Short mmCIF file of C-alpha atoms and ligand atoms in Angstrom, two decimals:
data_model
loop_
_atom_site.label_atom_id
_atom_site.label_comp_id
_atom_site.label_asym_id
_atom_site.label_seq_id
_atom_site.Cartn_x
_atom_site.Cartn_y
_atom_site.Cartn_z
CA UNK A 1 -15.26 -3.92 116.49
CA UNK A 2 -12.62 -1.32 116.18
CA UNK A 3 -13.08 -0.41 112.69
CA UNK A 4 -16.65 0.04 113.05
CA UNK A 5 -16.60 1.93 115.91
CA UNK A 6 -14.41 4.29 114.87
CA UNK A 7 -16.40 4.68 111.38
CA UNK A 8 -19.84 5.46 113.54
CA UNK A 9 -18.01 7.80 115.43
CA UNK A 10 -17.09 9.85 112.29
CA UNK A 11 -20.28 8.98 110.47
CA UNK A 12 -22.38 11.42 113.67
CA UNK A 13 -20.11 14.00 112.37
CA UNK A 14 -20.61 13.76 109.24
CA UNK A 15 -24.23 12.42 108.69
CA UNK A 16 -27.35 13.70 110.79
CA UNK A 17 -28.56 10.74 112.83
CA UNK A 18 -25.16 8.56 112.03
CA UNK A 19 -27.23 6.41 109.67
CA UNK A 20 -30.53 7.08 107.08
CA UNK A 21 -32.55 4.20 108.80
CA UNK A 22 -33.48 4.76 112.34
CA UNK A 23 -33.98 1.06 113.13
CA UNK A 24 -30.24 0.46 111.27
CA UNK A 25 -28.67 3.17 114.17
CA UNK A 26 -26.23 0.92 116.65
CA UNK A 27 -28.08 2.75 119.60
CA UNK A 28 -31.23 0.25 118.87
CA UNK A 29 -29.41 -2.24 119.59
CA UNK A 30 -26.16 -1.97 121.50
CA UNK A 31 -24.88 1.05 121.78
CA UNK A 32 -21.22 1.63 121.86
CA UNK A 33 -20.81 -1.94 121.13
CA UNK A 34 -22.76 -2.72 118.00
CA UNK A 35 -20.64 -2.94 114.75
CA UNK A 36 -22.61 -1.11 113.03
CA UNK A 37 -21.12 -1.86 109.10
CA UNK A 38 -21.00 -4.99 107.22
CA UNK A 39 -18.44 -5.79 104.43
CA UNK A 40 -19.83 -8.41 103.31
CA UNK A 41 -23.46 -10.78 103.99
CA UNK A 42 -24.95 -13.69 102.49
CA UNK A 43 -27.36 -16.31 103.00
CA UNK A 44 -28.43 -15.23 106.75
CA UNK A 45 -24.28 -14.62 107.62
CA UNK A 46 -23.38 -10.86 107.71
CA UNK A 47 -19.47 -9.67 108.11
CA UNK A 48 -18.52 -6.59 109.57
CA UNK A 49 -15.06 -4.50 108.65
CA UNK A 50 -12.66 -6.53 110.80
CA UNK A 51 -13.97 -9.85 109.11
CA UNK A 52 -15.92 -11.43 111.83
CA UNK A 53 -18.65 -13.53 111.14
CA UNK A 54 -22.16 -13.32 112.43
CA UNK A 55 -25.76 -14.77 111.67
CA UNK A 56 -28.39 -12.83 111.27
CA UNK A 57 -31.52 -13.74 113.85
CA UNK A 58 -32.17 -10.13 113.74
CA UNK A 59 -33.84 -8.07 111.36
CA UNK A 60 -32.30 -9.02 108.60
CA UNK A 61 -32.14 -5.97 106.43
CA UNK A 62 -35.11 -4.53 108.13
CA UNK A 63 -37.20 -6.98 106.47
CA UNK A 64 -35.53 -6.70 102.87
CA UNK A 65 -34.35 -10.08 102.50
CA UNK A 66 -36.59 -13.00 102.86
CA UNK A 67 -34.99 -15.00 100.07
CA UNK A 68 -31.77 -14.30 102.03
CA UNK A 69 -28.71 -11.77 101.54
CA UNK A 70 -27.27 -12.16 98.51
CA UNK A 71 -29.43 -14.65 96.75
CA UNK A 72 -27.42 -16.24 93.59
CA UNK A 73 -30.39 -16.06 91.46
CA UNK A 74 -31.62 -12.44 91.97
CA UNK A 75 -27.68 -11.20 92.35
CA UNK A 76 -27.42 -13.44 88.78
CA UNK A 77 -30.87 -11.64 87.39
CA UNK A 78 -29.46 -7.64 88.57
CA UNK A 79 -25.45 -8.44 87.09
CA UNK A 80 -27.19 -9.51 83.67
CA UNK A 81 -28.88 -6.01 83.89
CA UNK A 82 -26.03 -4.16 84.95
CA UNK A 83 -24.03 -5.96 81.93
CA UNK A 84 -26.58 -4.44 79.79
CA UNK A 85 -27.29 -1.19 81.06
CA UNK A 86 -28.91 0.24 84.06
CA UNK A 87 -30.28 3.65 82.84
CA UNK A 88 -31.13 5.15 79.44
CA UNK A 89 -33.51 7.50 77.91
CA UNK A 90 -35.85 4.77 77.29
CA UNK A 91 -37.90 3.25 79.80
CA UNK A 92 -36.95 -0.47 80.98
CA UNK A 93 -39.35 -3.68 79.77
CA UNK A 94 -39.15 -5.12 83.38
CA UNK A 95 -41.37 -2.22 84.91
CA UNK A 96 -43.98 -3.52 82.89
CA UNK A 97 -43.75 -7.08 83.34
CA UNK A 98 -43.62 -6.87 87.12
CA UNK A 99 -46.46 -4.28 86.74
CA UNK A 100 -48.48 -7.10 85.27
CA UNK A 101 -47.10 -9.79 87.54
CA UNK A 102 -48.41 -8.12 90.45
CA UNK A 103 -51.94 -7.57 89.17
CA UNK A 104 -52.07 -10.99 88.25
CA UNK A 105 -51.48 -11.76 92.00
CA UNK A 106 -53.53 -9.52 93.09
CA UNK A 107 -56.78 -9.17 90.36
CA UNK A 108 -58.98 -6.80 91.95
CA UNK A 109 -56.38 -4.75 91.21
CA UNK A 110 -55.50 -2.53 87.49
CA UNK A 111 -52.91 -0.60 87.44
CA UNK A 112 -49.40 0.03 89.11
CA UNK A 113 -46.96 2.68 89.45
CA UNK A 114 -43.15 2.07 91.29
CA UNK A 115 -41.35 3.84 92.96
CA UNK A 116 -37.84 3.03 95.37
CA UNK A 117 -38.67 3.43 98.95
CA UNK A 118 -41.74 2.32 100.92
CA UNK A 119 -42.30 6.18 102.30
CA UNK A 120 -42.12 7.32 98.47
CA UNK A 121 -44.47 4.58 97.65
CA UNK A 122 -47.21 5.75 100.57
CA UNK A 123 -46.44 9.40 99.53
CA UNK A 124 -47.21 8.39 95.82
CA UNK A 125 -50.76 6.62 96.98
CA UNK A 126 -51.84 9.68 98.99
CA UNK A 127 -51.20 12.08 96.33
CA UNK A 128 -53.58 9.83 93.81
CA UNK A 129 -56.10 8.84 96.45
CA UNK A 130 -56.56 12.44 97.30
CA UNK A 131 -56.48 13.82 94.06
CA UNK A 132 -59.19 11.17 92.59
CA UNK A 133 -61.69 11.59 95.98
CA UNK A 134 -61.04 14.93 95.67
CA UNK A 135 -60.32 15.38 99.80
CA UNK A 136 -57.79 16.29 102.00
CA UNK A 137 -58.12 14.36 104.75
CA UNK A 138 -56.85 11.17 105.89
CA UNK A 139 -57.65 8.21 108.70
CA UNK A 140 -54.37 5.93 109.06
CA UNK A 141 -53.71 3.18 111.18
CA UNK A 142 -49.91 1.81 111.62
CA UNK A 143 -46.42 3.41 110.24
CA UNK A 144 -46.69 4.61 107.07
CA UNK A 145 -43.20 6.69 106.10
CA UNK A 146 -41.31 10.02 106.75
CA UNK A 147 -43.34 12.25 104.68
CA UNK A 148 -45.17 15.33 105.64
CA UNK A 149 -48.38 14.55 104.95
CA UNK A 150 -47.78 11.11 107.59
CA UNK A 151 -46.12 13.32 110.80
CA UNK A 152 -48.37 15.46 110.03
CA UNK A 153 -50.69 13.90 112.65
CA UNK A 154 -48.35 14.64 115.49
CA UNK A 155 -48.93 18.50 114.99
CA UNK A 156 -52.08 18.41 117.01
CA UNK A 157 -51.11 15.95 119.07
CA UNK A 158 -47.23 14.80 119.25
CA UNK A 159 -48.52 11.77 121.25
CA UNK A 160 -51.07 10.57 118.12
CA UNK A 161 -48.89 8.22 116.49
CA UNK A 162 -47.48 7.07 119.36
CA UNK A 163 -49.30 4.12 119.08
CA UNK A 164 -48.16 3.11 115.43
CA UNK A 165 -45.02 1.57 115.72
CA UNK A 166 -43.07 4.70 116.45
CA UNK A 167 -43.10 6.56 119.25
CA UNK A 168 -41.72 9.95 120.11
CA UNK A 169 -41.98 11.85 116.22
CA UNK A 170 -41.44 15.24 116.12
CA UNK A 171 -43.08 17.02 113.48
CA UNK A 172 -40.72 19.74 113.84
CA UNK A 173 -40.65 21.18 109.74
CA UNK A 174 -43.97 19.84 109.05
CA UNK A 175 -46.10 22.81 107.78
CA UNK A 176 -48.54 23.73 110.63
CA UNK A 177 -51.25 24.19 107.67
CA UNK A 178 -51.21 19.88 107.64
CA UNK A 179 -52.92 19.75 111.01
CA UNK A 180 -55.73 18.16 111.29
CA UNK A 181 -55.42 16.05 107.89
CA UNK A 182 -54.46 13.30 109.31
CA UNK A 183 -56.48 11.33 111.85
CA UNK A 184 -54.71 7.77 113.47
CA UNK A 185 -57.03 5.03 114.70
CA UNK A 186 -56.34 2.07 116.70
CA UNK A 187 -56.16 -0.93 115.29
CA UNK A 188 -59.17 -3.49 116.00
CA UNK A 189 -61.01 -0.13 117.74
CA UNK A 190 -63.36 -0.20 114.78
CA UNK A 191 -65.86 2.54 116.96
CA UNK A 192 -63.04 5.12 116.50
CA UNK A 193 -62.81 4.35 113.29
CA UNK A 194 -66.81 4.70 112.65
CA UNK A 195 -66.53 8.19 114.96
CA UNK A 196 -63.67 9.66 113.45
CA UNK A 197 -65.51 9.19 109.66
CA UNK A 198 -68.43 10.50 111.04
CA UNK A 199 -67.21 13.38 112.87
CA UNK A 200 -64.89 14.23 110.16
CA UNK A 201 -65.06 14.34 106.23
CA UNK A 202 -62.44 11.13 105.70
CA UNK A 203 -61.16 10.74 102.03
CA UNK A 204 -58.86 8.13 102.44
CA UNK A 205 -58.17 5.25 105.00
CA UNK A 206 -54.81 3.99 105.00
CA UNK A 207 -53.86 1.22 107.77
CA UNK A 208 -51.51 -1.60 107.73
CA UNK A 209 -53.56 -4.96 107.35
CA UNK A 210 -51.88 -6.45 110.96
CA UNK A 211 -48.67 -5.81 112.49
CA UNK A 212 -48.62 -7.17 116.30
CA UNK A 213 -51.43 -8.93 116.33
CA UNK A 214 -54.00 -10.01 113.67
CA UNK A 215 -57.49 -8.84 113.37
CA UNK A 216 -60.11 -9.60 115.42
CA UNK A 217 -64.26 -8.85 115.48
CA UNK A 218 -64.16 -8.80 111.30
CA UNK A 219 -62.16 -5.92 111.79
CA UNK A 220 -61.03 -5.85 108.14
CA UNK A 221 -64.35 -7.01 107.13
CA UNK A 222 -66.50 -3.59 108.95
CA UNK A 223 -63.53 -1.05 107.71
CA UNK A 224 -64.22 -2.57 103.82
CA UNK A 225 -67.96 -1.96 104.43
CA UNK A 226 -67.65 1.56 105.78
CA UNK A 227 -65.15 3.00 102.97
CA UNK A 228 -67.53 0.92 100.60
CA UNK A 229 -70.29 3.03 102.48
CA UNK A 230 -69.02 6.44 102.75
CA UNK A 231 -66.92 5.97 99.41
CA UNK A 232 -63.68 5.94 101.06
CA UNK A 233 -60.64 4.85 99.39
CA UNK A 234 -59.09 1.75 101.12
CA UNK A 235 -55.10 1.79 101.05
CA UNK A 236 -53.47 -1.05 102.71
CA UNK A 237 -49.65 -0.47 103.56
CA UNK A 238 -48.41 -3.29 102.89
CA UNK A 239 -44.69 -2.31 102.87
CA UNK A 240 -44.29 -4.63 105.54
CA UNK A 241 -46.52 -7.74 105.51
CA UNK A 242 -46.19 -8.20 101.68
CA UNK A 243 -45.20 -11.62 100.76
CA UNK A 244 -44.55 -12.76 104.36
CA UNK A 245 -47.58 -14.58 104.99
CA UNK A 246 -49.01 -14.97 100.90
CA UNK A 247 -47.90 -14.80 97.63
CA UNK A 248 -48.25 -10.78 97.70
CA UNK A 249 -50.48 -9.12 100.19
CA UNK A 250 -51.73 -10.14 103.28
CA UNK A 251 -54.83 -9.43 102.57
CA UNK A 252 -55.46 -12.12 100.15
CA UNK A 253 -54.99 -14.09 103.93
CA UNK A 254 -58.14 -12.01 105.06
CA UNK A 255 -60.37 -12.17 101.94
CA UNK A 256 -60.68 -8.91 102.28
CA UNK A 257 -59.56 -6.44 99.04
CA UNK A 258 -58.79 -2.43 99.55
CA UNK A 259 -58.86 -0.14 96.65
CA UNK A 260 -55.05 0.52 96.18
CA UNK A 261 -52.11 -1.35 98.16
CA UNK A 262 -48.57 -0.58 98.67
CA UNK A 263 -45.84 -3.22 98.64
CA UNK A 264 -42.28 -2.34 99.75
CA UNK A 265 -39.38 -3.92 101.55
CA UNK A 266 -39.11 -7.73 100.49
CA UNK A 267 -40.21 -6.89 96.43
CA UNK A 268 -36.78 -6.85 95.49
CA UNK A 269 -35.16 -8.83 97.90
CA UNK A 270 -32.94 -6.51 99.25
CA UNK A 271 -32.93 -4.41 96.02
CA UNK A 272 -34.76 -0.89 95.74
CA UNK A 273 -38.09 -1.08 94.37
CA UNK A 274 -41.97 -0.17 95.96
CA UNK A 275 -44.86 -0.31 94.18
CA UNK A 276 -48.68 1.11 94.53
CA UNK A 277 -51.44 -0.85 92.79
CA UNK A 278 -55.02 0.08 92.63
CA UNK A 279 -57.87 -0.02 90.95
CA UNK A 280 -58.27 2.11 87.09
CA UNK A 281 -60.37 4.25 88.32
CA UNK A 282 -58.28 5.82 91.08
CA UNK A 283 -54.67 5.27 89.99
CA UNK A 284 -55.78 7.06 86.47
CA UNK A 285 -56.07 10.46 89.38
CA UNK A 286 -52.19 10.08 88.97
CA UNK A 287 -52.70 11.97 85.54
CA UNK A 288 -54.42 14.51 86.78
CA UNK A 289 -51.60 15.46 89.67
CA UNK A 290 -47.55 15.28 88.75
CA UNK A 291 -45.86 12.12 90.19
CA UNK A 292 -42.67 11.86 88.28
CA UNK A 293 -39.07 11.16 89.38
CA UNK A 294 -35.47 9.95 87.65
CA UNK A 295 -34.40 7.12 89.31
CA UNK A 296 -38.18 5.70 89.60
CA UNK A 297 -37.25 4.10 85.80
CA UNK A 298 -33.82 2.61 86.66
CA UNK A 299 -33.57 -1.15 85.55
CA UNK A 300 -32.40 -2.74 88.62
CA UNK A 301 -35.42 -2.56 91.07
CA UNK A 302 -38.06 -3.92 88.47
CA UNK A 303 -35.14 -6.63 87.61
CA UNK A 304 -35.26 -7.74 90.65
CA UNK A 305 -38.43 -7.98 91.58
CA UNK A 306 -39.37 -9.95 88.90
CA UNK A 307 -37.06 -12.33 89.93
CA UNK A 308 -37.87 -12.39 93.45
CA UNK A 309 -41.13 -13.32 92.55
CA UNK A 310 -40.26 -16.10 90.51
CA UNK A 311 -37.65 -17.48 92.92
CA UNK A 312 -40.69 -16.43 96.01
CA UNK A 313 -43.25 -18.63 94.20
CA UNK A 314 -41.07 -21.66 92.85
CA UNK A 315 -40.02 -22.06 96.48
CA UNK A 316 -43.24 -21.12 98.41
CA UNK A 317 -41.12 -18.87 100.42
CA UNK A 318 -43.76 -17.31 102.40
CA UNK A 319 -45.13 -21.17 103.81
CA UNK A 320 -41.48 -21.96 104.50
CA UNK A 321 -40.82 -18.38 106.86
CA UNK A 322 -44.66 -18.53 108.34
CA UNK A 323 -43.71 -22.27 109.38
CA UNK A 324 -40.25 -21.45 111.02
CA UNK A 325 -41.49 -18.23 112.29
CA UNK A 326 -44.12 -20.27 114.11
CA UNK A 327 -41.54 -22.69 115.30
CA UNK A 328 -39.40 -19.99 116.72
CA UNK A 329 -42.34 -18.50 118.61
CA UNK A 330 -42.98 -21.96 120.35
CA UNK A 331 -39.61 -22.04 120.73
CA UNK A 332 -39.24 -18.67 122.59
CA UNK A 333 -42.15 -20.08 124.72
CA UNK A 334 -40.28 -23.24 125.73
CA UNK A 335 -37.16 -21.83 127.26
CA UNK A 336 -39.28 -19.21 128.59
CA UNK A 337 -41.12 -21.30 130.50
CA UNK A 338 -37.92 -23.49 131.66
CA UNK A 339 -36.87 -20.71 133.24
CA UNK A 340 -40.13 -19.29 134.78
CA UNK A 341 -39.43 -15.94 132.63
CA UNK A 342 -42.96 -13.98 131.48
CA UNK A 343 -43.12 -12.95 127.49
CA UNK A 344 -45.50 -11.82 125.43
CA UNK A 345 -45.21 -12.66 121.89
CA UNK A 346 -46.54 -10.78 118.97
CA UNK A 347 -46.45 -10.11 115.31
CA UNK A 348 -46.56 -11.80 111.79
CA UNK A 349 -44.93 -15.66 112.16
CA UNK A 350 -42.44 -14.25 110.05
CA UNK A 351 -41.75 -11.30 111.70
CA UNK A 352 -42.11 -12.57 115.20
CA UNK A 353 -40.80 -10.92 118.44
CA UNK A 354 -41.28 -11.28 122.03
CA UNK A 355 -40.88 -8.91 125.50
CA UNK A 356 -40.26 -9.52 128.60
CA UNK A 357 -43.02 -8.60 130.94
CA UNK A 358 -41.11 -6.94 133.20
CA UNK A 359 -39.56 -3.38 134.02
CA UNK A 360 -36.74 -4.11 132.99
CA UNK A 361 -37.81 -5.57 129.24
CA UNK A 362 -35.17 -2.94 127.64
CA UNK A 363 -32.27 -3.84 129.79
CA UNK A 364 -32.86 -7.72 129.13
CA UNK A 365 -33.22 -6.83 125.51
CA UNK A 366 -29.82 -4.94 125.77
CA UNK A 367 -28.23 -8.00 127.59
CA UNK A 368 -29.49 -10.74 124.64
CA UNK A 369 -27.76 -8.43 122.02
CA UNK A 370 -24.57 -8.13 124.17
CA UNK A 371 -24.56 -11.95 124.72
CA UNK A 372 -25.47 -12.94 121.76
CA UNK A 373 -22.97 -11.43 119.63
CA UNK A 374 -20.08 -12.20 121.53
CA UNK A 375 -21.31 -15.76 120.34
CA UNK A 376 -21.52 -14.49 116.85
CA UNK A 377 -25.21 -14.22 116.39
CA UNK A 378 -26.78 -10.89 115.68
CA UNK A 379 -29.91 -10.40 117.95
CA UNK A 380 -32.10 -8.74 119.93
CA UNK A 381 -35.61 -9.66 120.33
CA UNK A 382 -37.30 -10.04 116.90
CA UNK A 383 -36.44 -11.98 113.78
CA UNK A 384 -37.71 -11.28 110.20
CA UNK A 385 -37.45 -14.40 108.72
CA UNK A 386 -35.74 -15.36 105.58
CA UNK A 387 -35.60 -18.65 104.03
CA UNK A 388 -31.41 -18.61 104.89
CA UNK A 389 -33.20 -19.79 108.81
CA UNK A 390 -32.59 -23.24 108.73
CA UNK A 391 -33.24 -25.33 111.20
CA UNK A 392 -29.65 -25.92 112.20
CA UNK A 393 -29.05 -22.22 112.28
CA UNK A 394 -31.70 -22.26 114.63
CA UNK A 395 -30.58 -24.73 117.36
CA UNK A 396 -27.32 -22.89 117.42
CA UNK A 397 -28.97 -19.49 117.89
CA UNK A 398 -31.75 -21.29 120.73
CA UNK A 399 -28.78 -23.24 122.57
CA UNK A 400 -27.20 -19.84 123.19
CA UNK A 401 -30.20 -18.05 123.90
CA UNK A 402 -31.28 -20.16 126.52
CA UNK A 403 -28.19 -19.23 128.67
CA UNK A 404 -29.06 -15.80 128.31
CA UNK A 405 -32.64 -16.29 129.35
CA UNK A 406 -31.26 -18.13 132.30
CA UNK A 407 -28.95 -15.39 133.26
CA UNK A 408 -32.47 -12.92 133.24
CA UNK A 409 -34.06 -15.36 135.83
CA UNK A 410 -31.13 -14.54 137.88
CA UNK A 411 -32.18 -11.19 137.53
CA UNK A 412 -35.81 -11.58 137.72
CA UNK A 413 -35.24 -13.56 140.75
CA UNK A 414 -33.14 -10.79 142.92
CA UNK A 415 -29.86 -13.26 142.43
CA UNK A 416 -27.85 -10.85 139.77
CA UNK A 417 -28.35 -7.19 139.36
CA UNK A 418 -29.14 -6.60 135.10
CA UNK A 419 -27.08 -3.17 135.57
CA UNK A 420 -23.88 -4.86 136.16
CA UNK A 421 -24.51 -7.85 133.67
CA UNK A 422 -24.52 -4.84 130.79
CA UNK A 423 -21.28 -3.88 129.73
CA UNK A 424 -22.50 0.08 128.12
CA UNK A 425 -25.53 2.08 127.82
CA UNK A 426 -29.38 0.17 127.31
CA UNK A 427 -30.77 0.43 124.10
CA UNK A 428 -32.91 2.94 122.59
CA UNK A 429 -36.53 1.91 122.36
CA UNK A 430 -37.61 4.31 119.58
CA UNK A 431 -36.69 7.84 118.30
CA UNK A 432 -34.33 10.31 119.87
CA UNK A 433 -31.94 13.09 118.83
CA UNK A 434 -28.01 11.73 119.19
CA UNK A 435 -25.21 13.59 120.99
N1 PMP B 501 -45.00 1.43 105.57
C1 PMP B 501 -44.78 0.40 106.39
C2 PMP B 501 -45.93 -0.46 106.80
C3 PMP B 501 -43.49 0.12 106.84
O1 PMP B 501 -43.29 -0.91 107.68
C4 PMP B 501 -42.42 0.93 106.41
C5 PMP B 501 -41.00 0.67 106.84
N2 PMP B 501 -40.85 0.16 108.12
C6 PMP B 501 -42.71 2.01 105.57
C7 PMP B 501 -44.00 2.22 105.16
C8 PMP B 501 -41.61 2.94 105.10
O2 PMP B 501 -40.81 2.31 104.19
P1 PMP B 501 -39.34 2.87 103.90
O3 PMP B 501 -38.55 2.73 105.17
O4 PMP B 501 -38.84 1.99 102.79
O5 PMP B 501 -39.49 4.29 103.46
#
């Protein structure tokens, strides 16, 4: 860990936050000890710079890679592209393909535009779904990017979206003139949604479509029927559930279709590429503002994706990571209950996680990493999964596992003290400035 260390330690110096991702920083999940850089990862195996080995029961790219790291036939798809050219003053074919690919998988749908990050792509919907309802302001449920117009709702509140995946955003260079444009909602609290459009003049709702748990009460169902109502756009974010659960958005799960949806993270299977689809009559809006940007027509992102998709859909992936998400989650369960120890589980199958109910769920989260990795497994206590689990990966990752959960009975039970099982500092849970 040496090498990586070291790098991290220069990296604070010379980058703002050590790292671009917040969820990629070593302090989420070991800090002082994490190693931080890979040199190499493939299938569900990552290296770091001194060589070692590890598999990936973690987050896998932050949810990039369900077809695993380095699949041959995407890597095969992107090299062909970079043989003949990444960039040139044309446009590339592929945007248009995978444009039409993603219609076709989702038909209530017209028209698309891409983009290369999953904020970009929420920033991108916003601008058209104000500029065709003609409204500034905004309901949102769930995390939806860095942008302005998103932390904006912390300037009347810094608590707001505490409740949306991220807690503790500061929305310290956020134009005061953005408050109150943004209103969050909880999730399944469809009364606060029904208040907050009645009490205020709502353009847009923009929510993820489930995250922890799924919805409940034809949740989905009511908030269709009041932006159908009130003529509301519909956005769902689906940055994050896309293609974990269906063949494109979650949604198609729920039966239930918004008027423009945002798919990020697994399009490209680890390569850059977001996209915003909609219906004609609101995407055409993005004529009438300027969205435009230079590396939004490179080749490899739309290269990709088209091939994920066709790799995705040849191999079901989405059945295959719902079904061993599932089994991982009973799994979890099992030893849990072998060794008396409370969890709650929650999320997608295939972006499952668990906590400990118990004061001290950080500290045991702190101590699976710090086991774990000694045994060469990267993990903490959620797994986006990726075709690369196998079941054989996964009896090596429970075997060790269990002897970790057995060490946090000892805890739980008063027999060892957690503070001196950890070897450095407990993780972070969420956002906070570094030294
Ligand atoms: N929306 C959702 C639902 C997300 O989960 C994320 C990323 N966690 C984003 C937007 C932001 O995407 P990115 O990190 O690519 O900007």
């Amino acid at each position: 860990m040496g090498n990586s260390q070291d790098l991290y330690k220069k990296a604070k110096t010379l980058i703002p936050g050590g790292t671009m991702l917040l969820s990629k920083r070593p302090e989420m999940f070991l800090p002082e000890k994490w190693p931080a850089y890979f040199s190499k990862a493939k299938g569900c195996k990552v290296w770091d710079l001194d060589g070692k080995e590890y598999i990936d029961v973690s987050l896998m790219g932050i949810g990039t890679n369900i077809l695993g790291y380095g699949n041959d036939e995407v890597d095969a798809a992107v090299l062909n592209t970079i043989q003949k050219g990444n960039m040139s003053t044309f446009n590339c074919p592929e945007e248009v393909y995978l444009a039409e690919r993603l219609i076709e998988l989702h038909p209530w749908a017209d028209m698309v535009r891409f983009a290369r990050s999953g904020g970009e792509a929420n920033a991108i919907a916003i601008r058209i779904a104000r500029a065709a309802c003609g409204k500034d302001k905004v309901a949102i449920c769930g995390y939806h990017g860095w942008h302005d117009w998103y932390l904006s709702a912390n300037l009347s509140d810094d608590k707001n979206l505490d409740g949306h995946l991220l807690p503790g955003l500061d929305p310290l260079g956020v134009p005061r003139n953005l408050k109150s444009t943004v209103f969050p909602f909880n999730y399944n609290n469809f009364n606060e949604l029904e208040q907050l459009v009645s009490n205020q003049d709502i353009g847009v709702i923009k929510m993820e479509v489930s995250r922890n748990k799924g919805p409940e009460n034809d949740f989905l169902q009511k908030v269709r029927k009041l932006a159908t109502d009130k003529n509301i756009i519909l956005i769902f974010d689906e940055c994050t559930s896309g293609f974990r659960q269906t063949f494109g958005g979650l949604h198609k799960l729920y039966g239930v279709e918004p008027d423009m949806a945002i798919f990020g993270k697994a399009l490209g299977n680890g390569y850059a590429i977001t996209a915003v689809i909609g219906k004609k009559e609101i995407m055409e809006a993005a004529q009438k503002t300027f969205i435009s940007s230079t590396f939004w027509t490179e080749r490899i992102g739309p290269t990709a994706g088209l091939k994920t998709l066709e790799v995705m859909e040849r191999e079901r992936s989405w059945e295959i990571i719902t079904e061993t998400g599932s089994q991982i989650a009973k799994r979890w369960q099992e030893i849990a209950d072998i060794h008396n120890l409370s969890i709650n589980i929650i999320g997608l199958p295939a972006l499952i996680g668990f906590s400990f109910n118990s004061r001290n769920t950080l500290a045991y989260k702190t101590l699976i990493t710090q086991e774990m990795i000694k045994k060469g497994y990267l993990a903490a206590t959620s797994i986006y999964v990726s075709i690369a689990h196998t079941n054989n990966v996964l009896d090596g990752y429970f075997g060790e596992l269990e002897k970790v959960f057995c060490k946090i009975k000892s805890c739980e039970s008063g027999q060892a003290d957690i503070n001196s099982l950890l070897e450095g500092p407990i993780c972070h849970s969420g956002f906070k400035r570094l030294n």
